[in-house]
Coordinates of C-alpha atoms and ligand atoms in Angstrom, one line a residue:
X1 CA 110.7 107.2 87.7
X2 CA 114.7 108.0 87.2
X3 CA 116.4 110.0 89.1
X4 CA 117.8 113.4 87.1
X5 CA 121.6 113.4 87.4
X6 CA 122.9 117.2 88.2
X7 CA 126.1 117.1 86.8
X8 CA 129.2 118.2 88.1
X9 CA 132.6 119.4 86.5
X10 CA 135.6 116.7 87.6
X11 CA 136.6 116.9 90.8
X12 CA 139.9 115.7 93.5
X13 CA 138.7 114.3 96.7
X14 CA 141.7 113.8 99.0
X15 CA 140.6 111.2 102.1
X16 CA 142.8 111.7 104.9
X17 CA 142.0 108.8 106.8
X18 CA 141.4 106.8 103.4
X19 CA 142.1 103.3 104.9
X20 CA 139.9 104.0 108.2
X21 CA 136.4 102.0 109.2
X22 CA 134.8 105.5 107.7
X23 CA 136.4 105.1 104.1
X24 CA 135.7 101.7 103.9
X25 CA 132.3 101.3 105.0
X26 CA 130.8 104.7 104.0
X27 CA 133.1 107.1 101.8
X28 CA 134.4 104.4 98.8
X29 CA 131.1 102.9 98.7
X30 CA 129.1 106.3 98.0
X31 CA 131.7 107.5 96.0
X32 CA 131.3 104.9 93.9
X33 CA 127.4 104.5 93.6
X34 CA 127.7 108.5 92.2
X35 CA 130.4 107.5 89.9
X36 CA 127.7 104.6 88.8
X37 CA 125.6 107.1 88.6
X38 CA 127.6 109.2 86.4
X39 CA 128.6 111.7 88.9
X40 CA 132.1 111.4 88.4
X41 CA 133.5 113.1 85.4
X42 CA 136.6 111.7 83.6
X43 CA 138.9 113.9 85.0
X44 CA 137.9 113.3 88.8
X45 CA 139.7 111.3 91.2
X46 CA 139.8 110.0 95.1
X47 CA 143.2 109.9 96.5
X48 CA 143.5 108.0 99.6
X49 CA 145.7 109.4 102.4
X50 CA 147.1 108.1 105.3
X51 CA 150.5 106.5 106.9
X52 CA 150.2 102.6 105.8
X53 CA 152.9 102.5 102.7
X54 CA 150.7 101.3 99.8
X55 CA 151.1 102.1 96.0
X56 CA 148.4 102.9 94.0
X57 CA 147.5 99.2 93.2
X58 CA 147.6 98.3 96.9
X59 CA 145.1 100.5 97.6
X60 CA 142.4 100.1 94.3
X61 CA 142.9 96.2 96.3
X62 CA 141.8 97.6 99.5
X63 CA 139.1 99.3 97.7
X64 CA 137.6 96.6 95.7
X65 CA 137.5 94.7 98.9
X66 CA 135.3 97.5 100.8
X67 CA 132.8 98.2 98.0
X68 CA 132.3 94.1 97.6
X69 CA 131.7 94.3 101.7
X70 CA 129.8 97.4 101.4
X71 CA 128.8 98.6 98.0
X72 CA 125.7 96.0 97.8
X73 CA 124.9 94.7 94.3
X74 CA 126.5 97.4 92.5
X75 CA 130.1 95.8 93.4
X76 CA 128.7 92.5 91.0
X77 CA 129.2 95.1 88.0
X78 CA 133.4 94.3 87.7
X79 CA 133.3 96.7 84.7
X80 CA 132.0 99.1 87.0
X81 CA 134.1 98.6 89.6
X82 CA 137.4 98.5 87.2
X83 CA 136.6 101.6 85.5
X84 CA 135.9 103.5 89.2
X85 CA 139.3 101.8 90.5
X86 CA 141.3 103.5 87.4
X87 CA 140.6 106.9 89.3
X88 CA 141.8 106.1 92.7
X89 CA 145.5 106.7 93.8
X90 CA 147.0 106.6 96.9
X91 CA 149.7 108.9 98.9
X92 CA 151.8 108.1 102.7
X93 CA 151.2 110.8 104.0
X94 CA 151.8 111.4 108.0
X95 CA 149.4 114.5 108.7
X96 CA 151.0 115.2 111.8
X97 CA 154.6 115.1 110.5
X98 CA 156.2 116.3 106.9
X99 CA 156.1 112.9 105.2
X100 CA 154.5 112.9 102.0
X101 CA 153.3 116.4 101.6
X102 CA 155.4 117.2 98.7
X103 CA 154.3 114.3 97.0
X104 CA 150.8 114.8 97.8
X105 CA 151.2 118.9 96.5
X106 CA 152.8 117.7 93.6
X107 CA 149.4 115.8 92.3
X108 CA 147.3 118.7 93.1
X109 CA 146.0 120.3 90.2
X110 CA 145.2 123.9 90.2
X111 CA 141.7 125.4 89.0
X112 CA 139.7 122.3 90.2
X113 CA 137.3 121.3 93.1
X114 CA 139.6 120.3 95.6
X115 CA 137.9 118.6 98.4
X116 CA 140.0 117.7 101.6
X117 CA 137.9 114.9 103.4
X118 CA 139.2 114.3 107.2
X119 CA 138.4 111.0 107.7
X120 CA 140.7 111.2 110.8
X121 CA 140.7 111.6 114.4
X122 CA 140.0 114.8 115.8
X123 CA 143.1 115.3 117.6
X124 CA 144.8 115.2 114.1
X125 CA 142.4 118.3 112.7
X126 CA 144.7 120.9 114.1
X127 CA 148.1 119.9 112.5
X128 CA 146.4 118.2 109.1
X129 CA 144.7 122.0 108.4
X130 CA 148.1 123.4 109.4
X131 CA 150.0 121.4 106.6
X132 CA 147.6 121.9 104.2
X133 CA 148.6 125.8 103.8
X134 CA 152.2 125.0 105.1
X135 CA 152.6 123.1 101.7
X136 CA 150.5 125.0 99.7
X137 CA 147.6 122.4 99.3
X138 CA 144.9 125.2 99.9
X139 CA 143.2 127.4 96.9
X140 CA 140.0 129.3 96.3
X141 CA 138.3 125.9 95.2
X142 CA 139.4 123.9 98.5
X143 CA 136.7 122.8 101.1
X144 CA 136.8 120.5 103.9
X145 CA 135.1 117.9 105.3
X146 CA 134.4 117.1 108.8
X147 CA 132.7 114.7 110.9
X148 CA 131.6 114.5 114.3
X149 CA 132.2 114.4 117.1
X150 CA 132.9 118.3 117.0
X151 CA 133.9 118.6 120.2
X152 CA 133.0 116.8 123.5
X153 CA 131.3 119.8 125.2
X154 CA 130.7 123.9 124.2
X155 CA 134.2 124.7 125.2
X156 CA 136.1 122.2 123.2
X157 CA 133.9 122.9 120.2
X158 CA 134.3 126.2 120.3
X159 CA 138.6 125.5 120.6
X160 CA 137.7 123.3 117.1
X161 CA 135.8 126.1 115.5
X162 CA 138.4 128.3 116.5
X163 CA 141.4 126.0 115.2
X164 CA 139.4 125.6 111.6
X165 CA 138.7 129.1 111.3
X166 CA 142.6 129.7 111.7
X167 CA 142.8 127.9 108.1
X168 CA 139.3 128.2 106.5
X169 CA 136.6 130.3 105.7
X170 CA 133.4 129.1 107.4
X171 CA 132.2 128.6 103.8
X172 CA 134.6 126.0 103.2
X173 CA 134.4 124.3 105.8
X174 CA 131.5 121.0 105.7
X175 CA 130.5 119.3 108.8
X176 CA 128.9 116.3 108.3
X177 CA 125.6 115.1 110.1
X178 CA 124.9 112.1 107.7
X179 CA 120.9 112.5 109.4
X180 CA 121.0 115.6 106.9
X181 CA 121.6 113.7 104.2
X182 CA 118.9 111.0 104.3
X183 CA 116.8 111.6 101.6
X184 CA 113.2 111.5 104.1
X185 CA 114.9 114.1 106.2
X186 CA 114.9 116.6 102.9
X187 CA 111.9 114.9 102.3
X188 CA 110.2 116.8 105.5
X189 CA 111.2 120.2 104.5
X190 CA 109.3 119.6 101.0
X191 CA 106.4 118.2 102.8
X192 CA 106.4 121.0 105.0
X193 CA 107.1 123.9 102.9
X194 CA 106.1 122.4 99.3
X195 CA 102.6 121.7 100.7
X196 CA 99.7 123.8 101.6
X197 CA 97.9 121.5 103.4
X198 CA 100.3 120.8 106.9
X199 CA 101.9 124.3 107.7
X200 CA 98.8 126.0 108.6
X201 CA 98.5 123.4 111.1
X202 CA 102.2 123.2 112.0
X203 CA 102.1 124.5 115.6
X204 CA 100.9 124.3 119.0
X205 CA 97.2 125.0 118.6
X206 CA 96.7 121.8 116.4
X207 CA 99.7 119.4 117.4
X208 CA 99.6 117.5 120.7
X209 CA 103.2 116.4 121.0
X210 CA 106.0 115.4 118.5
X211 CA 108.4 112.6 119.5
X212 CA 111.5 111.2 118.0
X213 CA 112.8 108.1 118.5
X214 CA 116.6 106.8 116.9
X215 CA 116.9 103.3 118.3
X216 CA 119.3 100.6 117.3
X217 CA 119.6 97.1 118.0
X218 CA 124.0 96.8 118.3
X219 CA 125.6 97.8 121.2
X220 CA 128.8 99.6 121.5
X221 CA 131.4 96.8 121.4
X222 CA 134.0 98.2 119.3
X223 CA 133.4 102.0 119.8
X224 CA 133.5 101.2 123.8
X225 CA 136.7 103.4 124.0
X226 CA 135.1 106.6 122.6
X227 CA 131.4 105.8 123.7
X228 CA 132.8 105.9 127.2
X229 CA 133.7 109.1 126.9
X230 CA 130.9 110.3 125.1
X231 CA 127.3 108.5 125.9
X232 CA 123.6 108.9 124.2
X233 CA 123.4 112.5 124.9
X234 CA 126.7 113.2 122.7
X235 CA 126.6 110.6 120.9
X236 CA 123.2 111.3 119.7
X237 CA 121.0 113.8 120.8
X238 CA 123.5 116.6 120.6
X239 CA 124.0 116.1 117.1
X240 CA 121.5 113.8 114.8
X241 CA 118.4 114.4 117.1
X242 CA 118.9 118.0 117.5
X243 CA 119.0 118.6 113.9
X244 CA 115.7 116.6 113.0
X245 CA 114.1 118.5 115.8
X246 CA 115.5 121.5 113.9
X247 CA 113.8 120.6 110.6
X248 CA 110.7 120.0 112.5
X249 CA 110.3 123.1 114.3
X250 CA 111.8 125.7 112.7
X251 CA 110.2 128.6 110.7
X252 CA 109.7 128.3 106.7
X253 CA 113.3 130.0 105.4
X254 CA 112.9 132.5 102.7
X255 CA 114.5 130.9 100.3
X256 CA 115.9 127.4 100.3
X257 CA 119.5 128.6 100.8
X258 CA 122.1 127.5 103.0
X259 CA 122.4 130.4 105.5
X260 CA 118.6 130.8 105.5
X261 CA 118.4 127.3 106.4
X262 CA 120.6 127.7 109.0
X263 CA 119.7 130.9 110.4
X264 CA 116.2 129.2 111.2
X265 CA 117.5 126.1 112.2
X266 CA 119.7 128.0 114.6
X267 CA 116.8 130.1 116.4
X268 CA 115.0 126.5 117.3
X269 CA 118.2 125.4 119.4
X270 CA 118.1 129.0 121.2
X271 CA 114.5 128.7 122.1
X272 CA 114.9 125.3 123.5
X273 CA 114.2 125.6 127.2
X274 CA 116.3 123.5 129.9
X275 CA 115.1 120.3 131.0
X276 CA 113.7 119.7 133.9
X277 CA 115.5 116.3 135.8
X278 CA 112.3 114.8 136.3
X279 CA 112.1 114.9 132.6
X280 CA 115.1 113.2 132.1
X281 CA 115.5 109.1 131.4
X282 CA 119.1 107.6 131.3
X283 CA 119.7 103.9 131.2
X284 CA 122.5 101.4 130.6
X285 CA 121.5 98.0 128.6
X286 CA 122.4 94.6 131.0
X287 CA 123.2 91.6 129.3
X288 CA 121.3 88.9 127.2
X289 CA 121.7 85.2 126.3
X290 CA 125.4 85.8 124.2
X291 CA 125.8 89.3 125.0
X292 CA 127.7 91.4 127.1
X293 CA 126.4 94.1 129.1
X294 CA 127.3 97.7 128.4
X295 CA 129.6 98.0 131.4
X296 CA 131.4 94.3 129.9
X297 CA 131.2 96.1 126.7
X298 CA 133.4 99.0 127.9
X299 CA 135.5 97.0 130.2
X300 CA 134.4 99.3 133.2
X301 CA 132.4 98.0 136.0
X302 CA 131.4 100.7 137.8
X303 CA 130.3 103.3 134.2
X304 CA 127.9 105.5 134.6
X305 CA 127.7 106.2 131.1
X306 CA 124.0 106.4 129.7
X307 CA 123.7 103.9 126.6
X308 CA 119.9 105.5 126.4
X309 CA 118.3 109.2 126.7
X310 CA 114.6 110.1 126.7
X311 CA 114.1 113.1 127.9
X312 CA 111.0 115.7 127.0
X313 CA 111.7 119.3 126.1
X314 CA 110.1 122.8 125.1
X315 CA 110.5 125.2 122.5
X316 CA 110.0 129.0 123.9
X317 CA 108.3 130.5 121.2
X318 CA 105.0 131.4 119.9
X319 CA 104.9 128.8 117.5
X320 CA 105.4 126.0 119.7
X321 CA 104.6 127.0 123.7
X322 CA 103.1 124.5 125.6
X323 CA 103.5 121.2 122.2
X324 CA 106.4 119.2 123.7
X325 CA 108.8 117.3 122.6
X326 CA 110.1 113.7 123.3
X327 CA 113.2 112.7 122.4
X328 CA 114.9 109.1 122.9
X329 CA 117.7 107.3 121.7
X330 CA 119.3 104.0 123.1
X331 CA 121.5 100.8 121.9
X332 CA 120.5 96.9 122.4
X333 CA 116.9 98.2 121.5
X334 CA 114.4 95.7 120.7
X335 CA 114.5 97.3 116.8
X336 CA 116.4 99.7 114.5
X337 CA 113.5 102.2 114.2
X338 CA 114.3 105.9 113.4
X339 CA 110.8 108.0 113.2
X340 CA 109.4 111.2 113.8
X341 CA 106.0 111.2 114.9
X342 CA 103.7 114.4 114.7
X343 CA 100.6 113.8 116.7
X344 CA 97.6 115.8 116.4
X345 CA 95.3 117.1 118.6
X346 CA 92.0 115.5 119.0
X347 CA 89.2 117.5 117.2
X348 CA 87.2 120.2 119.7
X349 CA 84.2 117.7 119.5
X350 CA 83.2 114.4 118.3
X351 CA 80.0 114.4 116.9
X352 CA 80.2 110.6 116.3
X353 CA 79.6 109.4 120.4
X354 CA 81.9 107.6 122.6
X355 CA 81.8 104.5 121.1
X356 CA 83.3 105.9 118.0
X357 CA 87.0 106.1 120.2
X358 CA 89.7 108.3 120.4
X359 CA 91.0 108.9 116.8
X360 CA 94.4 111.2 116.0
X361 CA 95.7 111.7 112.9
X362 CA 99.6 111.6 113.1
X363 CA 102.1 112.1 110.6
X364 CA 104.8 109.1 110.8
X365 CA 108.6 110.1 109.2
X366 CA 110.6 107.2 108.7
X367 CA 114.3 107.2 108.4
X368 CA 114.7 103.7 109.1
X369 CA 114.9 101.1 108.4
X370 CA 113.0 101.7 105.7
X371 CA 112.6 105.6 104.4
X372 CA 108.7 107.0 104.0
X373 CA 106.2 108.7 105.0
X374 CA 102.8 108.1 106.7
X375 CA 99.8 109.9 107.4
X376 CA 96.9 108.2 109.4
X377 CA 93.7 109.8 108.8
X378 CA 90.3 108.3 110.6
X379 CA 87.5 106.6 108.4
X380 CA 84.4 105.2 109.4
X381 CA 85.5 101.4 110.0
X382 CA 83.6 99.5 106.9
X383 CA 80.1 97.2 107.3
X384 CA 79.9 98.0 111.0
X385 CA 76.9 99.5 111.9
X386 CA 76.6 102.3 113.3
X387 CA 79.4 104.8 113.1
X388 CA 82.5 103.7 114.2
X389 CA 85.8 104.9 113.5
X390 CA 89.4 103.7 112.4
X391 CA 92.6 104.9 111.4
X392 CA 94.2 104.0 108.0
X393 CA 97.7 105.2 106.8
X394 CA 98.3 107.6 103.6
X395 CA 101.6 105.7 102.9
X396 CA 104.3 107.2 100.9
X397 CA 106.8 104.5 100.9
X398 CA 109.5 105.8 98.8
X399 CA 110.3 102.3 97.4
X400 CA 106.6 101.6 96.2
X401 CA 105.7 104.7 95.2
X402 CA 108.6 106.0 92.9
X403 CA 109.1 102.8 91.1
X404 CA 112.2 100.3 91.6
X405 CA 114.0 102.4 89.5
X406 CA 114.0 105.2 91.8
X407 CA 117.5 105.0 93.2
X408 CA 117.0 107.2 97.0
X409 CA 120.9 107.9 97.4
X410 CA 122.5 107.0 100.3
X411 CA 123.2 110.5 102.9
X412 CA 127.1 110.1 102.3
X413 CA 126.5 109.8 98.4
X414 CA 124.1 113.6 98.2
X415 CA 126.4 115.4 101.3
X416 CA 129.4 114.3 99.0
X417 CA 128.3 115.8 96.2
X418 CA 127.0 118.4 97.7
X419 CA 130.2 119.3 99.2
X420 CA 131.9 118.6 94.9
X421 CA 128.8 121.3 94.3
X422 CA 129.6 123.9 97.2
X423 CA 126.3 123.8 98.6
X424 CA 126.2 123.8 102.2
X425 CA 122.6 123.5 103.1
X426 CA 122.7 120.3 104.9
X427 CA 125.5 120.9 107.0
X428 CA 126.1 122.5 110.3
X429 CA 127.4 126.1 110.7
X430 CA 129.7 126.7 113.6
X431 CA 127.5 128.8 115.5
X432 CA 124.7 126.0 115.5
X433 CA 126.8 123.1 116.7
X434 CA 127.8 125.4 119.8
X435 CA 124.2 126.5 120.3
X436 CA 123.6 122.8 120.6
X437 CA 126.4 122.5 123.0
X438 CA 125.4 125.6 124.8
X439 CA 121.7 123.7 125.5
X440 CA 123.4 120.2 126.3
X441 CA 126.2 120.9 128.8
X442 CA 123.7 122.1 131.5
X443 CA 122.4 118.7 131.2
X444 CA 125.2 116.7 131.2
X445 CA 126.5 118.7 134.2
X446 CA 123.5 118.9 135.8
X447 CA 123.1 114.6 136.2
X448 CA 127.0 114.9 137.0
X449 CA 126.3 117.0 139.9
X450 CA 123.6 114.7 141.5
X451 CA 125.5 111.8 140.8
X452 CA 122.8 109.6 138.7
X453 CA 123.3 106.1 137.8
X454 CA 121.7 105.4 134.8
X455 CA 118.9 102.8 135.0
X456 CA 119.7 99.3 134.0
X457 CA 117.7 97.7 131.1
X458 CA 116.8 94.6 129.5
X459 CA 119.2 94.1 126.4
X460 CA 116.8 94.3 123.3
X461 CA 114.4 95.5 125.4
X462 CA 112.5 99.2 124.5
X463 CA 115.0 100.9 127.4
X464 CA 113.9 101.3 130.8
X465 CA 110.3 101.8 132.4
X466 CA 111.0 105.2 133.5
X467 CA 110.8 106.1 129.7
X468 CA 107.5 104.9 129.3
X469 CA 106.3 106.3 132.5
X470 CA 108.0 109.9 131.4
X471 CA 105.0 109.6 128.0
X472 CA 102.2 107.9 130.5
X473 CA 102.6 110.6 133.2
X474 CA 101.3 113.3 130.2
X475 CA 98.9 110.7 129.3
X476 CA 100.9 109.6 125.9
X477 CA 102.2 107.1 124.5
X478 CA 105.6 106.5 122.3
X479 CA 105.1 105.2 118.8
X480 CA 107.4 102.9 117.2
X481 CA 109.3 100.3 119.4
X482 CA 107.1 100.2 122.8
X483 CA 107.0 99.1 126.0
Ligands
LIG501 P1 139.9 104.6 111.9 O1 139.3 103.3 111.4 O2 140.7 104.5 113.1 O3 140.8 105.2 110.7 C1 141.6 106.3 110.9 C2 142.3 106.5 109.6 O4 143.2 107.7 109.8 C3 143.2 105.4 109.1 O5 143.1 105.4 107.7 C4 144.6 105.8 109.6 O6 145.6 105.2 108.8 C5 144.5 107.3 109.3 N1 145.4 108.1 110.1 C6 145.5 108.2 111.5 N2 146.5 109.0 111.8 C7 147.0 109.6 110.7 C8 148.0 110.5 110.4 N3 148.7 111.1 111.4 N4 148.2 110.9 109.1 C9 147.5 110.3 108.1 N5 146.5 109.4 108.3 C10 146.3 109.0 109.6 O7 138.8 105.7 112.2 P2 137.4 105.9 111.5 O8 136.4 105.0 112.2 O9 137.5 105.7 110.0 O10 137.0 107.4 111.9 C11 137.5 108.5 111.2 C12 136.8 109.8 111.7 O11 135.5 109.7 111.4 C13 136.9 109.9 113.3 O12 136.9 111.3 113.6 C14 135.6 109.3 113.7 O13 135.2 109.9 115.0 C15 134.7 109.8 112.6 N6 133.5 109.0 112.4 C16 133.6 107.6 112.1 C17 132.4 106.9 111.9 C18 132.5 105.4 111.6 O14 131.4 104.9 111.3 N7 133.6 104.8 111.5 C19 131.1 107.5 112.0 C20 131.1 108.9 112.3 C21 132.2 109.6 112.5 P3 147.1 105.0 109.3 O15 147.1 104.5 110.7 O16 147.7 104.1 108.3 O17 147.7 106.4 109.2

C-alpha cells in the first residue's frame, strides 16, 4: 500500500540552531525524506541559522554529511540528495545580538509559510522571538517551533509561556513532543475512536491496569550537564509519558481538531491525583564491564539525580476510579522497549475449571523499537485434551501488514509538516504543559523534602527491585523488559 502525499504550497523553514546535534540528527534528515517524498514544492527552502560563518556551499557540505550519517538509505540516492541541497542556504546570524538580521530579513519573502524552527537553547528563546519582530521577520503566515524542555518546573514554564505570548499568538506557536508524532501514537486514537469494538470497554469496569513503559539502553554521557539538572521525571515523564497517558485516557473529542484534542487531553492531567511516596521508585544505574556509572557519567559523586521513575498513579474521574496506572522510564535498561499495555480484567467466571489458568486479554502499543499493535486474545490450546487455554497475539505490525512499500514517516517528518500545514493537533498548548508541571512539582519537591537517594541499579538491568515490587505488591506484573 502507498502512502497518499497531502500536498502542500512551497514553504521557508528558517532553523535557528541549524548546525546543532537537533538539525543534524533529526531536522535535515526529515526534511529531506518529505522532500523525497514530494513534500517540498519548488519554491520551498530550509535556511540554516546560526553564528558559525559558512556560505551557502559550506553548509549544503554540512548537510550532505548529516543525512549520509542519518538519513538511512535514502542518502544513497545522490540525485536526490543534489536536488534537496539546491534548496538549502545558510545565514550568520547571532540571535542574541544584531548580526545578520538584515540579511536574513532581506531573503524573507512575503505571502508564504514562514516557519521559524528554534533549534536553540532555551535561554536564547527570549531575545531570538524579540528580533524576529524587531527586524520585521514576523507576518500572518509565521509559526514557531519549539522543543522541550519548556521549562524546568511550573514557574519557569509559565515565565516561557509568558515570554512567547509577548511575540506570538498561541496559534503560532508549535511545541514539539516528537512521542506525538510517532505514527502508533496516532495510531491509538484511530484504534480507539475509529473502532467500535474497544471504547465500550475503555474504562474501569473492564480494564485492570494500564502501564507504560519508555526504557532505553544508552546512558546519559553527553547530555550529563542538562540531565543533571533535569532527571527521569523531567526528562521523561513530565513530557513524553504524560502525553501517551493522555491519549490513553482521555474522553473521545468531538471532532478530531486541535483544541478538541487538547481540551480532553487537558482534563486527564487535571484529574490525575498525587502520588503517594510509597508509590514512587527512583533509581540511579551503577556501572558495567566498560561503562561508567551515572554519577561517573555526570562527573558528580554524590548526585541524587534519578536516571529511572516508576511510579503508579490515579485518574479522579468516573471513567477511570479505582484502574491504575504504572508508569516507568529509566536509562542503561536491559532494552529499548517503548509500550503501552492495556490489561483487562479477568472475565466474572471461568466456566472452563482451574486447570484452564488465568487468561487476560491485553492490548500491547508499540512505539519501539519496532511500531505495532497487538491484541492477545485466549484460544483453547490445540490437541490437548480437555479444555485448556492459551493466549495468541492479533498482530498488527505496521511493517507486515501494510506492505514494504508503506513508508510510516518518521515523528519529526509528519510534526514538520504539520507545522508547513498549520495544524496543531499533535502539539502541546500552553495551558497543558503547565498542568503537567502543576501535577509534577509536588513530586519532585516532595522526594526533595525527605531527602531520597535514588536506588542504585544494575547497568542494563530492568531498574531497581523496588519497581517490581511497586507491580507485585498489587499482585501484577510489568510487561515488556522484566525483572
Ligand atoms: P547544540 O548541538 O548545542 O546546537 C545549538 C545550535 O544553536 C548550534 O547550531 C549553534 O551554532 C546555535 N546557536 C547557539 N547560540 C546561538 C545564537 N546566539 N544565535 C544563533 N545560533 C545559535 O544543541 P541541540 O542538541 O541541537 O539542541 C537544540 C535545542 O533542541 C535545545 O533546546 C535542546 O534542549 C533541544 N533538544 C535537543 C534534542 C537533541 O536530540 N539534540 C532533543 C530534544 C530537544 P553556533 O554556536 O554556531 O551559533
Amino acid at each position: 500500500m502507498v502512502a497518499r502525499i497531502i500536498p502542500v504550497d512551497s514553504f521557508d523553514l528558517i532553523v535557528f540552531g541549524g548546525t546543532g546535534d537537533l538539525a543534524r540528527r533529526k531536522i535535515l534528515p526529515a526534511l529531506f525524506k518529505r522532500f523525497c517524498g514530494g513534500q517540498m514544492p519548488g519554491e520551498s527552502r530550509l535556511i540554516g541559522v546560526a553564528r558559525r560563518e559558512l556560505d551557502d556551499l559550506g553548509y549544503r557540505d554540512f548537510v550532505r554529511s548529516a543525512l549520509s550519517e542519518f538519513a538511512g538509505e535514502a542518502a544513497f540516492d545522490t540525485v536526490a540528495v543534489n536536488a534537496f541541497c539546491d534548496m538549502l542556504h545558510y545565514v550568520s546570524v547571532d540571535a542574541r545580538g544584531d548580526r545578520g538580521w538584515q540579511a536574513l530579513g532581506e531573503m524573507m519573502i512575503p505571502d508564504k509559510v514562514r516557519a521559524f524552527y528554534y533549534s536553540v537553547g532555551p535561554s536564547v528563546f527570549s531575545d531570538l522571538s524579540e528580533r524576529l519582530h524587531k527586524y520585521g521577520l514576523v507576518d500572518e503566515q509565521t509559526r514557531i517551533v519549539v522543543e522541550k524542555p519548556f521549562g524546568h518546573d511550573l514557574d519557569t514554564a509559565r515565565a516561557l509561556n509568558r515570554e512567547l505570548a509577548r511575540h506570538f499568538d498561541e496559534t503560532q506557536i508549535y511545541r514539539i513532543d516528537h512521542y506525538l508524532g510517532k505514527e502508533t501514537v496516532q495510531n491509538l486514537m484511530a484504534v480507539r475512536f475509529g473502532n467500535m469494538l474497544f471504547e465500550p470497554l475503555w474504562n474501569a469496569q473492564y480494564i485492570d491496569h494500564i502501564q507504560i513503559t519508555v526504557a532505553e539502553t544508552v546512558g546519559v554521557s553527553g547530555r550529563g550537564e542538562y540531565y543533571e539538572k533535569a532527571g527521569a521525571m523531567r526528562d521523561m515523564v513530565q513530557n513524553h509519558l504524560m502525553q501517551l497517558l493522555c491519549l490513553i485516557a482521555m474522553e473521545p473529542p468531538s471532532f478530531f481538531e486541535p483544541n478538541a484534542v487538547r481540551d480532553e487531553k487537558l482534563k486527564v492531567i487535571r484529574a490525575l491525583d498525587s502520588v503517594q511516596p510509597h508509590h514512587l521508585v527512583r533509581g540511579q544505574y551503577t556501572a558495567a564491564d566498560g561503562f561508567n556509572s551515572y554519577r561517573e557519567d555526570v562527573d558528580n559523586p554524590r548526585s541524587k539525580t534519578e536516571s529511572f521513575v516508576a511510579l503508579k498513579c490515579h485518574l479522579n474521574n468516573w471513567r477511570w476510579a479505582g484502574t491504575p496506572f504504572y508508569l516507568r522510564t529509566g536509562k542503561r535498561l536491559n532494552e529499548q522497549d517503548s509500550e503501552i499495555t492495556v490489561v483487562f480484567k479477568d472475565t466474572p467466571h471461568s466456566i472452563f475449571g482451574p486447570e484452564a489458568g488465568r487468561h487476560r486479554n491485553e492490548l500491547t502499543i508499540q512505539l519501539q523499537p519496532d511500531e505495532g499493535i497487538t491484541l492477545g486474545v485466549t484460544i483453547k490450546e490445540p490437541g490437548q485434551g480437555g479444555m485448556r487455554l492459551m493466549d495468541v497475539p492479533l498482530d498488527m505490525s505496521f511493517a507486515e501488514t501494510l506492505g514494504p512499500d508503506a513508508h510510516t514517516p518518521d515523528a519529526y517528518e509528519r510534526l514538520i509538516m504539520d507545522v508547513i500545514r498549520g495544524n496543531q493537533t499533535l502539539f502541546m498548548r500552553n495551558d497543558e504543559v503547565e498542568a503537567a508541571w502543576a501535577w509534577t512539582d509536588p513530586i519532585i519537591r516532595g522526594w526533595e523534602a525527605r531527602g531520597d537517594v535514588p536506588k542504585p541499579y544494575d547497568s542494563f538491568s530492568a531498574g531497581p527491585d523496588d519497581a517490581a515490587l511497586l507491580m507485585r505488591r498489587d499482585g501484577r506484573e510489568w510487561r515488556g523488559i522484566t525483572h
